[in-house]
Amino acid sequence: MKRLWMAALGWGLLAFTGCAEAPSTASSEQPALPALELLNVSYDPTRELYQAINAKFEADYAQRTGQKVSVRQSHGGSTSQARAVIDGLDADVVTLALWSDIDAIRAKGLIQPGWEARLPRSSIPYYSTIVFIVRKGNPKGIHDWADLVKPGVEIITPNPKTGGGAKLNFLAAWLSVISRGGSDQEAQEFVTQLYRQVPVLDSGARGSATTFAQKKIGDVHLGWENEAYREVAEQPGELEIVYPSVSLIAEPSVAMVDAVVDHKGTRDAATAYLEYLYTPEAQEIIASHYYRPTNDEVWARHSAQFPTIELKPITALEKDWQAAFDRFFAEGAIYDQIQQAIGQSK
């Protein structure tokens, strides 16, 4: 019995030793990093752009770091999107139409001051402008800004109170008068007449595109250059693009939402995502979607696809974007005055 007990004890010790050794083999392997999820809160017409960029970034990030990351998207009018982030939408990054929309988030303490200096070109990875989309054959003869207010022309543009592109449309129309030597009074009269001829104000650029291209309301749509090419491609044989003689340069900005990434622990991934927008690979995607890349070599390869147009900076109207916002779009500012005048005349 004693020999049997000792044998059993020996087998038990061997079994215990074997079990103890197994974890040491497994512990030599690196544990998989937890998957991350980023939320990119963007403006209306960038859906297709960021779908393409996100897929490439996710693969690139996983290869470089061994960590899986997925990027979700949220889209809407740029100013409405900024308000949603201020009100609690957990955006890791914002890629909005206007500097003023991102800086409004900064003013609420969610983004650190000096955010523009974190990335190249003042955190502007691409730029664009405002053009006209008209019915095939341009039956109303719309060639430049002055043609918009001809009798019988219906203009489709979104609401500047909610959309970034809508603000750009407004400012580009105002600029068209100033750039040919007109006064501010003449510019306000022109823009007031333009809005008298707008049958519906959608909340964002994509809504206006749907109103014009699919619902077939209006004679001309004021829209982003990239959105114009998408509309024409999706409605073959029905629409065409008109480039006015002058327009406003649109400079959509990008930023990380510090309060969110620090809470979620996604700062490194969010930083990598925004930096990726400047890589040649991402810049090629940007150009293929008819946004104007900021990479000089990529621009040289694609510049021929963008017709010549004189692009004026916001400083042609005001000292900076904040001053332009305050003058034109703040409560009781010029846009509100225009809408009040239109309402009183009806």
mmCIF file of C-alpha atoms in Angstrom:
data_model
loop_
_atom_site.group_PDB
_atom_site.id
_atom_site.type_symbol
_atom_site.label_atom_id
_atom_site.label_comp_id
_atom_site.label_asym_id
_atom_site.label_seq_id
_atom_site.Cartn_x
_atom_site.Cartn_y
_atom_site.Cartn_z
ATOM 1 C CA MET A 1 0.000 0.000 0.000
ATOM 2 C CA LYS A 2 2.844 2.339 0.792
ATOM 3 C CA ARG A 3 4.422 1.688 -2.617
ATOM 4 C CA LEU A 4 1.077 2.289 -4.373
ATOM 5 C CA TRP A 5 0.581 5.557 -2.435
ATOM 6 C CA MET A 6 4.064 6.795 -3.364
ATOM 7 C CA ALA A 7 3.484 5.896 -7.044
ATOM 8 C CA ALA A 8 0.202 7.768 -7.089
ATOM 9 C CA LEU A 9 1.882 10.765 -5.469
ATOM 10 C CA GLY A 10 4.612 10.658 -8.123
ATOM 11 C CA TRP A 11 2.100 10.651 -10.989
ATOM 12 C CA GLY A 12 0.237 13.491 -9.337
ATOM 13 C CA LEU A 13 3.415 15.562 -9.080
ATOM 14 C CA LEU A 14 4.208 14.879 -12.720
ATOM 15 C CA ALA A 15 0.716 15.881 -13.723
ATOM 16 C CA PHE A 16 0.928 19.070 -11.627
ATOM 17 C CA THR A 17 4.346 19.903 -13.104
ATOM 18 C CA GLY A 18 2.996 19.427 -16.633
ATOM 19 C CA CYS A 19 0.058 21.729 -15.960
ATOM 20 C CA ALA A 20 2.344 24.328 -14.448
ATOM 21 C CA GLU A 21 4.639 24.317 -17.475
ATOM 22 C CA ALA A 22 1.865 24.829 -20.065
ATOM 23 C CA PRO A 23 1.082 28.484 -19.221
ATOM 24 C CA SER A 24 4.784 29.377 -19.470
ATOM 25 C CA THR A 25 4.697 28.378 -23.152
ATOM 26 C CA ALA A 26 1.539 30.406 -23.833
ATOM 27 C CA SER A 27 2.829 33.431 -21.925
ATOM 28 C CA SER A 28 5.731 33.754 -24.356
ATOM 29 C CA GLU A 29 3.242 34.769 -27.081
ATOM 30 C CA GLN A 30 2.226 38.428 -27.354
ATOM 31 C CA PRO A 31 -1.457 38.899 -26.472
ATOM 32 C CA ALA A 32 -3.594 40.386 -29.249
ATOM 33 C CA LEU A 33 -4.186 44.090 -28.890
ATOM 34 C CA PRO A 34 -7.828 45.030 -28.333
ATOM 35 C CA ALA A 35 -9.655 46.333 -31.392
ATOM 36 C CA LEU A 36 -10.355 50.052 -31.471
ATOM 37 C CA GLU A 37 -13.198 52.035 -32.977
ATOM 38 C CA LEU A 38 -12.949 55.636 -34.156
ATOM 39 C CA LEU A 39 -15.825 57.937 -35.050
ATOM 40 C CA ASN A 40 -15.213 60.474 -37.808
ATOM 41 C CA VAL A 41 -17.879 63.194 -37.704
ATOM 42 C CA SER A 42 -17.865 64.861 -41.083
ATOM 43 C CA TYR A 43 -19.925 67.107 -43.319
ATOM 44 C CA ASP A 44 -22.481 66.082 -45.921
ATOM 45 C CA PRO A 45 -20.721 65.181 -49.207
ATOM 46 C CA THR A 46 -17.750 63.213 -47.825
ATOM 47 C CA ARG A 47 -19.451 59.835 -47.436
ATOM 48 C CA GLU A 48 -17.838 58.211 -50.459
ATOM 49 C CA LEU A 49 -14.461 59.834 -49.828
ATOM 50 C CA TYR A 50 -14.087 58.539 -46.287
ATOM 51 C CA GLN A 51 -15.471 55.111 -47.106
ATOM 52 C CA ALA A 52 -12.540 54.700 -49.486
ATOM 53 C CA ILE A 53 -9.977 56.270 -47.141
ATOM 54 C CA ASN A 54 -11.142 54.322 -44.083
ATOM 55 C CA ALA A 55 -10.690 50.935 -45.738
ATOM 56 C CA LYS A 56 -7.113 51.758 -46.719
ATOM 57 C CA PHE A 57 -6.276 53.275 -43.344
ATOM 58 C CA GLU A 58 -7.635 50.306 -41.388
ATOM 59 C CA ALA A 59 -5.468 47.897 -43.386
ATOM 60 C CA ASP A 60 -2.402 50.139 -43.124
ATOM 61 C CA TYR A 61 -2.784 50.670 -39.372
ATOM 62 C CA ALA A 62 -3.229 46.963 -38.661
ATOM 63 C CA GLN A 63 -0.133 46.116 -40.691
ATOM 64 C CA ARG A 64 2.017 48.750 -38.972
ATOM 65 C CA THR A 65 0.838 48.292 -35.388
ATOM 66 C CA GLY A 66 -0.752 44.868 -35.183
ATOM 67 C CA GLN A 67 -3.911 46.482 -33.851
ATOM 68 C CA LYS A 68 -7.274 46.358 -35.560
ATOM 69 C CA VAL A 69 -9.163 49.620 -35.866
ATOM 70 C CA SER A 70 -12.487 50.371 -37.492
ATOM 71 C CA VAL A 71 -13.648 53.845 -38.466
ATOM 72 C CA ARG A 72 -17.324 54.739 -38.297
ATOM 73 C CA GLN A 73 -18.724 57.782 -40.079
ATOM 74 C CA SER A 74 -21.351 60.391 -39.293
ATOM 75 C CA HIS A 75 -22.503 62.924 -41.878
ATOM 76 C CA GLY A 76 -24.762 65.956 -42.007
ATOM 77 C CA GLY A 77 -24.666 69.708 -42.373
ATOM 78 C CA SER A 78 -21.279 70.851 -41.081
ATOM 79 C CA THR A 79 -22.614 73.334 -38.545
ATOM 80 C CA SER A 80 -25.199 70.829 -37.322
ATOM 81 C CA GLN A 81 -22.454 68.224 -36.935
ATOM 82 C CA ALA A 82 -20.357 70.614 -34.867
ATOM 83 C CA ARG A 83 -23.356 71.227 -32.636
ATOM 84 C CA ALA A 84 -23.878 67.471 -32.226
ATOM 85 C CA VAL A 85 -20.288 67.045 -31.021
ATOM 86 C CA ILE A 86 -20.686 69.954 -28.603
ATOM 87 C CA ASP A 87 -23.861 68.315 -27.328
ATOM 88 C CA GLY A 88 -22.134 64.993 -26.639
ATOM 89 C CA LEU A 89 -21.595 62.996 -29.844
ATOM 90 C CA ASP A 90 -18.365 61.054 -29.136
ATOM 91 C CA ALA A 91 -16.333 62.054 -32.194
ATOM 92 C CA ASP A 92 -12.693 60.997 -32.070
ATOM 93 C CA VAL A 93 -12.011 63.234 -35.062
ATOM 94 C CA VAL A 94 -13.956 65.921 -36.888
ATOM 95 C CA THR A 95 -13.481 66.589 -40.598
ATOM 96 C CA LEU A 96 -15.779 69.540 -41.148
ATOM 97 C CA ALA A 97 -16.417 72.004 -43.944
ATOM 98 C CA LEU A 98 -15.366 75.166 -42.146
ATOM 99 C CA TRP A 99 -12.665 76.266 -39.738
ATOM 100 C CA SER A 100 -15.335 78.078 -37.715
ATOM 101 C CA ASP A 101 -17.284 74.845 -37.129
ATOM 102 C CA ILE A 102 -14.255 73.109 -35.621
ATOM 103 C CA ASP A 103 -13.253 76.158 -33.622
ATOM 104 C CA ALA A 104 -16.737 76.280 -32.120
ATOM 105 C CA ILE A 105 -15.970 72.844 -30.649
ATOM 106 C CA ARG A 106 -12.635 74.186 -29.390
ATOM 107 C CA ALA A 107 -14.437 77.103 -27.736
ATOM 108 C CA LYS A 108 -16.453 74.604 -25.685
ATOM 109 C CA GLY A 109 -13.261 73.067 -24.299
ATOM 110 C CA LEU A 110 -13.399 69.781 -26.241
ATOM 111 C CA ILE A 111 -10.436 70.522 -28.531
ATOM 112 C CA GLN A 112 -7.150 71.977 -27.310
ATOM 113 C CA PRO A 113 -6.191 75.493 -28.440
ATOM 114 C CA GLY A 114 -3.822 75.705 -31.389
ATOM 115 C CA TRP A 115 -5.354 72.655 -33.079
ATOM 116 C CA GLU A 116 -4.613 74.046 -36.557
ATOM 117 C CA ALA A 117 -0.853 73.762 -35.972
ATOM 118 C CA ARG A 118 -0.887 70.030 -35.260
ATOM 119 C CA LEU A 119 -1.034 68.973 -38.908
ATOM 120 C CA PRO A 120 0.447 70.235 -42.180
ATOM 121 C CA ARG A 121 -1.085 73.147 -44.076
ATOM 122 C CA SER A 122 -2.980 74.408 -41.040
ATOM 123 C CA SER A 123 -4.840 71.088 -40.719
ATOM 124 C CA ILE A 124 -6.301 71.370 -44.240
ATOM 125 C CA PRO A 125 -5.587 68.097 -46.113
ATOM 126 C CA TYR A 126 -7.503 69.087 -49.264
ATOM 127 C CA TYR A 127 -9.468 72.018 -50.650
ATOM 128 C CA SER A 128 -12.388 72.623 -52.974
ATOM 129 C CA THR A 129 -14.682 75.323 -54.305
ATOM 130 C CA ILE A 130 -18.281 76.101 -55.279
ATOM 131 C CA VAL A 131 -19.556 75.523 -58.829
ATOM 132 C CA PHE A 132 -22.914 75.310 -60.623
ATOM 133 C CA ILE A 133 -24.771 72.170 -61.683
ATOM 134 C CA VAL A 134 -27.382 72.754 -64.407
ATOM 135 C CA ARG A 135 -29.760 70.698 -66.524
ATOM 136 C CA LYS A 136 -28.327 69.149 -69.694
ATOM 137 C CA GLY A 137 -27.867 71.741 -72.412
ATOM 138 C CA ASN A 138 -28.030 74.557 -69.825
ATOM 139 C CA PRO A 139 -31.531 75.668 -70.958
ATOM 140 C CA LYS A 140 -31.558 78.758 -68.713
ATOM 141 C CA GLY A 141 -28.198 79.985 -70.049
ATOM 142 C CA ILE A 142 -26.425 80.095 -66.683
ATOM 143 C CA HIS A 143 -22.733 80.883 -67.218
ATOM 144 C CA ASP A 144 -21.751 83.113 -64.314
ATOM 145 C CA TRP A 145 -23.042 84.458 -61.022
ATOM 146 C CA ALA A 146 -25.112 87.291 -62.508
ATOM 147 C CA ASP A 147 -27.141 84.760 -64.515
ATOM 148 C CA LEU A 148 -28.479 83.185 -61.331
ATOM 149 C CA VAL A 149 -30.893 86.024 -60.645
ATOM 150 C CA LYS A 150 -32.396 86.192 -64.115
ATOM 151 C CA PRO A 151 -36.213 86.023 -63.967
ATOM 152 C CA GLY A 152 -37.562 82.497 -63.842
ATOM 153 C CA VAL A 153 -34.364 80.820 -62.566
ATOM 154 C CA GLU A 154 -34.882 78.580 -59.516
ATOM 155 C CA ILE A 155 -31.771 78.104 -57.390
ATOM 156 C CA ILE A 156 -31.101 75.141 -55.118
ATOM 157 C CA THR A 157 -28.792 75.776 -52.151
ATOM 158 C CA PRO A 158 -28.941 74.587 -48.523
ATOM 159 C CA ASN A 159 -29.532 76.583 -45.363
ATOM 160 C CA PRO A 160 -26.435 78.523 -44.192
ATOM 161 C CA LYS A 161 -27.594 78.142 -40.595
ATOM 162 C CA THR A 162 -26.989 74.392 -40.678
ATOM 163 C CA GLY A 163 -24.634 73.615 -43.575
ATOM 164 C CA GLY A 164 -20.988 74.500 -44.183
ATOM 165 C CA GLY A 165 -21.297 74.284 -47.960
ATOM 166 C CA ALA A 166 -24.349 76.515 -47.698
ATOM 167 C CA LYS A 167 -22.239 79.197 -46.043
ATOM 168 C CA LEU A 168 -19.669 78.845 -48.797
ATOM 169 C CA ASN A 169 -22.398 79.268 -51.434
ATOM 170 C CA PHE A 170 -23.554 82.454 -49.728
ATOM 171 C CA LEU A 171 -20.039 83.843 -49.394
ATOM 172 C CA ALA A 172 -19.081 82.942 -52.957
ATOM 173 C CA ALA A 173 -22.163 84.763 -54.263
ATOM 174 C CA TRP A 174 -21.294 87.828 -52.183
ATOM 175 C CA LEU A 175 -17.681 87.615 -53.361
ATOM 176 C CA SER A 176 -18.777 87.556 -57.012
ATOM 177 C CA VAL A 177 -20.069 91.119 -56.626
ATOM 178 C CA ILE A 178 -17.127 92.427 -54.606
ATOM 179 C CA SER A 179 -14.548 90.904 -56.969
ATOM 180 C CA ARG A 180 -15.871 92.932 -59.922
ATOM 181 C CA GLY A 181 -15.793 96.163 -57.950
ATOM 182 C CA GLY A 182 -19.291 96.119 -56.489
ATOM 183 C CA SER A 183 -20.140 97.563 -53.091
ATOM 184 C CA ASP A 184 -21.335 95.692 -50.021
ATOM 185 C CA GLN A 185 -24.795 97.164 -50.589
ATOM 186 C CA GLU A 186 -24.844 95.798 -54.135
ATOM 187 C CA ALA A 187 -23.617 92.451 -52.877
ATOM 188 C CA GLN A 188 -26.399 92.288 -50.289
ATOM 189 C CA GLU A 189 -29.018 93.195 -52.898
ATOM 190 C CA PHE A 190 -27.699 90.483 -55.217
ATOM 191 C CA VAL A 191 -27.621 87.795 -52.534
ATOM 192 C CA THR A 192 -31.071 88.824 -51.296
ATOM 193 C CA GLN A 193 -32.474 88.361 -54.802
ATOM 194 C CA LEU A 194 -30.675 85.026 -55.084
ATOM 195 C CA TYR A 195 -32.424 83.727 -51.964
ATOM 196 C CA ARG A 196 -35.766 85.016 -53.174
ATOM 197 C CA GLN A 197 -35.358 82.512 -56.004
ATOM 198 C CA VAL A 198 -34.614 79.536 -53.764
ATOM 199 C CA PRO A 199 -37.725 77.316 -53.519
ATOM 200 C CA VAL A 200 -36.444 75.070 -50.708
ATOM 201 C CA LEU A 201 -33.614 75.273 -48.162
ATOM 202 C CA ASP A 202 -32.353 71.806 -47.270
ATOM 203 C CA SER A 203 -30.271 71.328 -44.119
ATOM 204 C CA GLY A 204 -27.109 70.203 -45.919
ATOM 205 C CA ALA A 205 -25.320 69.786 -49.237
ATOM 206 C CA ARG A 206 -26.378 66.187 -49.879
ATOM 207 C CA GLY A 207 -30.023 67.043 -49.251
ATOM 208 C CA SER A 208 -29.837 69.828 -51.821
ATOM 209 C CA ALA A 209 -28.154 67.485 -54.290
ATOM 210 C CA THR A 210 -31.047 65.046 -53.877
ATOM 211 C CA THR A 211 -33.591 67.842 -54.298
ATOM 212 C CA PHE A 212 -31.985 68.976 -57.546
ATOM 213 C CA ALA A 213 -30.737 65.782 -59.167
ATOM 214 C CA GLN A 214 -33.314 63.208 -58.069
ATOM 215 C CA LYS A 215 -36.433 65.240 -57.284
ATOM 216 C CA LYS A 216 -35.643 67.470 -60.282
ATOM 217 C CA ILE A 217 -36.522 70.702 -58.509
ATOM 218 C CA GLY A 218 -34.767 73.884 -59.647
ATOM 219 C CA ASP A 219 -32.708 75.043 -62.620
ATOM 220 C CA VAL A 220 -29.282 75.325 -60.999
ATOM 221 C CA HIS A 221 -27.677 73.815 -57.936
ATOM 222 C CA LEU A 222 -24.897 75.655 -56.109
ATOM 223 C CA GLY A 223 -22.634 72.960 -54.760
ATOM 224 C CA TRP A 224 -19.230 71.611 -53.890
ATOM 225 C CA GLU A 225 -17.045 70.802 -56.880
ATOM 226 C CA ASN A 226 -16.730 67.152 -55.849
ATOM 227 C CA GLU A 227 -20.481 66.881 -55.305
ATOM 228 C CA ALA A 228 -21.073 68.274 -58.792
ATOM 229 C CA TYR A 229 -19.053 65.464 -60.382
ATOM 230 C CA ARG A 230 -20.890 62.860 -58.310
ATOM 231 C CA GLU A 231 -24.285 64.240 -59.341
ATOM 232 C CA VAL A 232 -23.387 64.237 -63.029
ATOM 233 C CA ALA A 233 -22.022 60.684 -62.835
ATOM 234 C CA GLU A 234 -25.116 59.380 -61.044
ATOM 235 C CA GLN A 235 -27.543 61.069 -63.475
ATOM 236 C CA PRO A 236 -25.886 60.333 -66.839
ATOM 237 C CA GLY A 237 -27.057 62.512 -69.712
ATOM 238 C CA GLU A 238 -29.168 64.760 -67.455
ATOM 239 C CA LEU A 239 -26.809 67.253 -65.825
ATOM 240 C CA GLU A 240 -23.655 69.231 -66.549
ATOM 241 C CA ILE A 241 -21.227 71.421 -64.621
ATOM 242 C CA VAL A 242 -20.668 75.135 -65.150
ATOM 243 C CA TYR A 243 -17.602 76.828 -63.714
ATOM 244 C CA PRO A 244 -18.179 80.508 -62.905
ATOM 245 C CA SER A 245 -15.385 83.000 -63.554
ATOM 246 C CA VAL A 246 -14.589 83.346 -59.862
ATOM 247 C CA SER A 247 -15.415 81.447 -56.689
ATOM 248 C CA LEU A 248 -14.363 81.069 -53.090
ATOM 249 C CA ILE A 249 -11.666 78.624 -52.080
ATOM 250 C CA ALA A 250 -13.150 76.125 -49.641
ATOM 251 C CA GLU A 251 -10.724 74.738 -47.054
ATOM 252 C CA PRO A 252 -12.287 71.952 -44.972
ATOM 253 C CA SER A 253 -10.357 71.450 -41.749
ATOM 254 C CA VAL A 254 -9.694 68.365 -39.631
ATOM 255 C CA ALA A 255 -8.981 67.960 -35.931
ATOM 256 C CA MET A 256 -8.858 65.467 -33.098
ATOM 257 C CA VAL A 257 -11.398 65.900 -30.300
ATOM 258 C CA ASP A 258 -9.060 65.791 -27.312
ATOM 259 C CA ALA A 259 -11.697 65.306 -24.633
ATOM 260 C CA VAL A 260 -13.066 62.239 -26.426
ATOM 261 C CA VAL A 261 -9.814 60.505 -27.390
ATOM 262 C CA ASP A 262 -8.412 60.919 -23.899
ATOM 263 C CA HIS A 263 -11.570 59.452 -22.398
ATOM 264 C CA LYS A 264 -11.660 56.541 -24.861
ATOM 265 C CA GLY A 265 -7.913 55.943 -25.029
ATOM 266 C CA THR A 266 -7.826 56.385 -28.802
ATOM 267 C CA ARG A 267 -5.402 59.309 -29.133
ATOM 268 C CA ASP A 268 -2.667 57.349 -30.945
ATOM 269 C CA ALA A 269 -5.086 55.835 -33.467
ATOM 270 C CA ALA A 270 -6.876 59.147 -34.037
ATOM 271 C CA THR A 271 -3.548 60.908 -34.588
ATOM 272 C CA ALA A 272 -2.495 58.244 -37.081
ATOM 273 C CA TYR A 273 -5.823 58.577 -38.893
ATOM 274 C CA LEU A 274 -5.506 62.321 -39.407
ATOM 275 C CA GLU A 275 -1.845 62.030 -40.403
ATOM 276 C CA TYR A 276 -2.806 59.361 -42.934
ATOM 277 C CA LEU A 277 -4.908 61.918 -44.825
ATOM 278 C CA TYR A 278 -1.657 63.573 -45.943
ATOM 279 C CA THR A 279 -0.002 60.408 -47.272
ATOM 280 C CA PRO A 280 0.376 60.028 -51.048
ATOM 281 C CA GLU A 281 -1.992 57.048 -50.952
ATOM 282 C CA ALA A 282 -4.774 59.038 -49.279
ATOM 283 C CA GLN A 283 -4.094 62.091 -51.436
ATOM 284 C CA GLU A 284 -4.606 59.948 -54.544
ATOM 285 C CA ILE A 285 -7.986 58.857 -53.175
ATOM 286 C CA ILE A 286 -8.829 62.500 -52.469
ATOM 287 C CA ALA A 287 -8.039 63.492 -56.051
ATOM 288 C CA SER A 288 -9.992 60.552 -57.480
ATOM 289 C CA HIS A 289 -13.094 61.865 -55.681
ATOM 290 C CA TYR A 290 -12.599 65.364 -57.149
ATOM 291 C CA TYR A 291 -11.327 67.042 -54.026
ATOM 292 C CA ARG A 292 -8.188 69.088 -54.680
ATOM 293 C CA PRO A 293 -5.162 67.427 -53.006
ATOM 294 C CA THR A 294 -2.586 69.477 -51.103
ATOM 295 C CA ASN A 295 0.294 67.140 -51.956
ATOM 296 C CA ASP A 296 2.147 68.900 -54.778
ATOM 297 C CA GLU A 297 3.139 65.722 -56.624
ATOM 298 C CA VAL A 298 -0.365 64.283 -56.472
ATOM 299 C CA TRP A 299 -1.810 67.628 -57.587
ATOM 300 C CA ALA A 300 0.553 67.685 -60.594
ATOM 301 C CA ARG A 301 -0.763 64.299 -61.687
ATOM 302 C CA HIS A 302 -4.429 65.321 -61.381
ATOM 303 C CA SER A 303 -4.571 69.076 -61.995
ATOM 304 C CA ALA A 304 -5.780 68.639 -65.574
ATOM 305 C CA GLN A 305 -9.089 67.205 -64.334
ATOM 306 C CA PHE A 306 -9.943 70.510 -62.634
ATOM 307 C CA PRO A 307 -10.941 73.335 -65.020
ATOM 308 C CA THR A 308 -9.349 76.726 -64.513
ATOM 309 C CA ILE A 309 -11.198 79.015 -62.122
ATOM 310 C CA GLU A 310 -10.089 82.037 -60.121
ATOM 311 C CA LEU A 311 -10.239 81.068 -56.470
ATOM 312 C CA LYS A 312 -10.366 83.825 -53.874
ATOM 313 C CA PRO A 313 -9.554 83.344 -50.156
ATOM 314 C CA ILE A 314 -11.881 84.353 -47.348
ATOM 315 C CA THR A 315 -9.617 87.350 -46.756
ATOM 316 C CA ALA A 316 -11.088 88.878 -49.908
ATOM 317 C CA LEU A 317 -14.169 89.481 -47.728
ATOM 318 C CA GLU A 318 -12.980 89.510 -44.120
ATOM 319 C CA LYS A 319 -9.774 89.173 -42.115
ATOM 320 C CA ASP A 320 -10.465 85.493 -41.313
ATOM 321 C CA TRP A 321 -13.185 82.844 -41.057
ATOM 322 C CA GLN A 322 -14.267 83.884 -37.582
ATOM 323 C CA ALA A 323 -14.817 87.467 -38.704
ATOM 324 C CA ALA A 324 -16.776 86.201 -41.721
ATOM 325 C CA PHE A 325 -18.958 84.012 -39.522
ATOM 326 C CA ASP A 326 -19.653 86.854 -37.109
ATOM 327 C CA ARG A 327 -20.509 89.293 -39.879
ATOM 328 C CA PHE A 328 -22.692 87.059 -42.014
ATOM 329 C CA PHE A 329 -24.067 84.134 -39.983
ATOM 330 C CA ALA A 330 -24.242 85.011 -36.285
ATOM 331 C CA GLU A 331 -27.667 85.641 -34.773
ATOM 332 C CA GLY A 332 -29.088 88.813 -36.264
ATOM 333 C CA ALA A 333 -26.243 89.135 -38.805
ATOM 334 C CA ILE A 334 -26.536 89.716 -42.551
ATOM 335 C CA TYR A 335 -28.053 86.351 -43.485
ATOM 336 C CA ASP A 336 -30.790 86.762 -40.868
ATOM 337 C CA GLN A 337 -31.421 90.286 -42.135
ATOM 338 C CA ILE A 338 -31.786 88.955 -45.681
ATOM 339 C CA GLN A 339 -34.269 86.286 -44.638
ATOM 340 C CA GLN A 340 -36.235 88.845 -42.651
ATOM 341 C CA ALA A 341 -36.409 91.141 -45.698
ATOM 342 C CA ILE A 342 -37.582 88.248 -47.882
ATOM 343 C CA GLY A 343 -40.231 87.279 -45.346
ATOM 344 C CA GLN A 344 -41.551 90.818 -45.094
ATOM 345 C CA SER A 345 -41.856 91.134 -48.859
ATOM 346 C CA LYS A 346 -44.018 88.035 -49.257
#
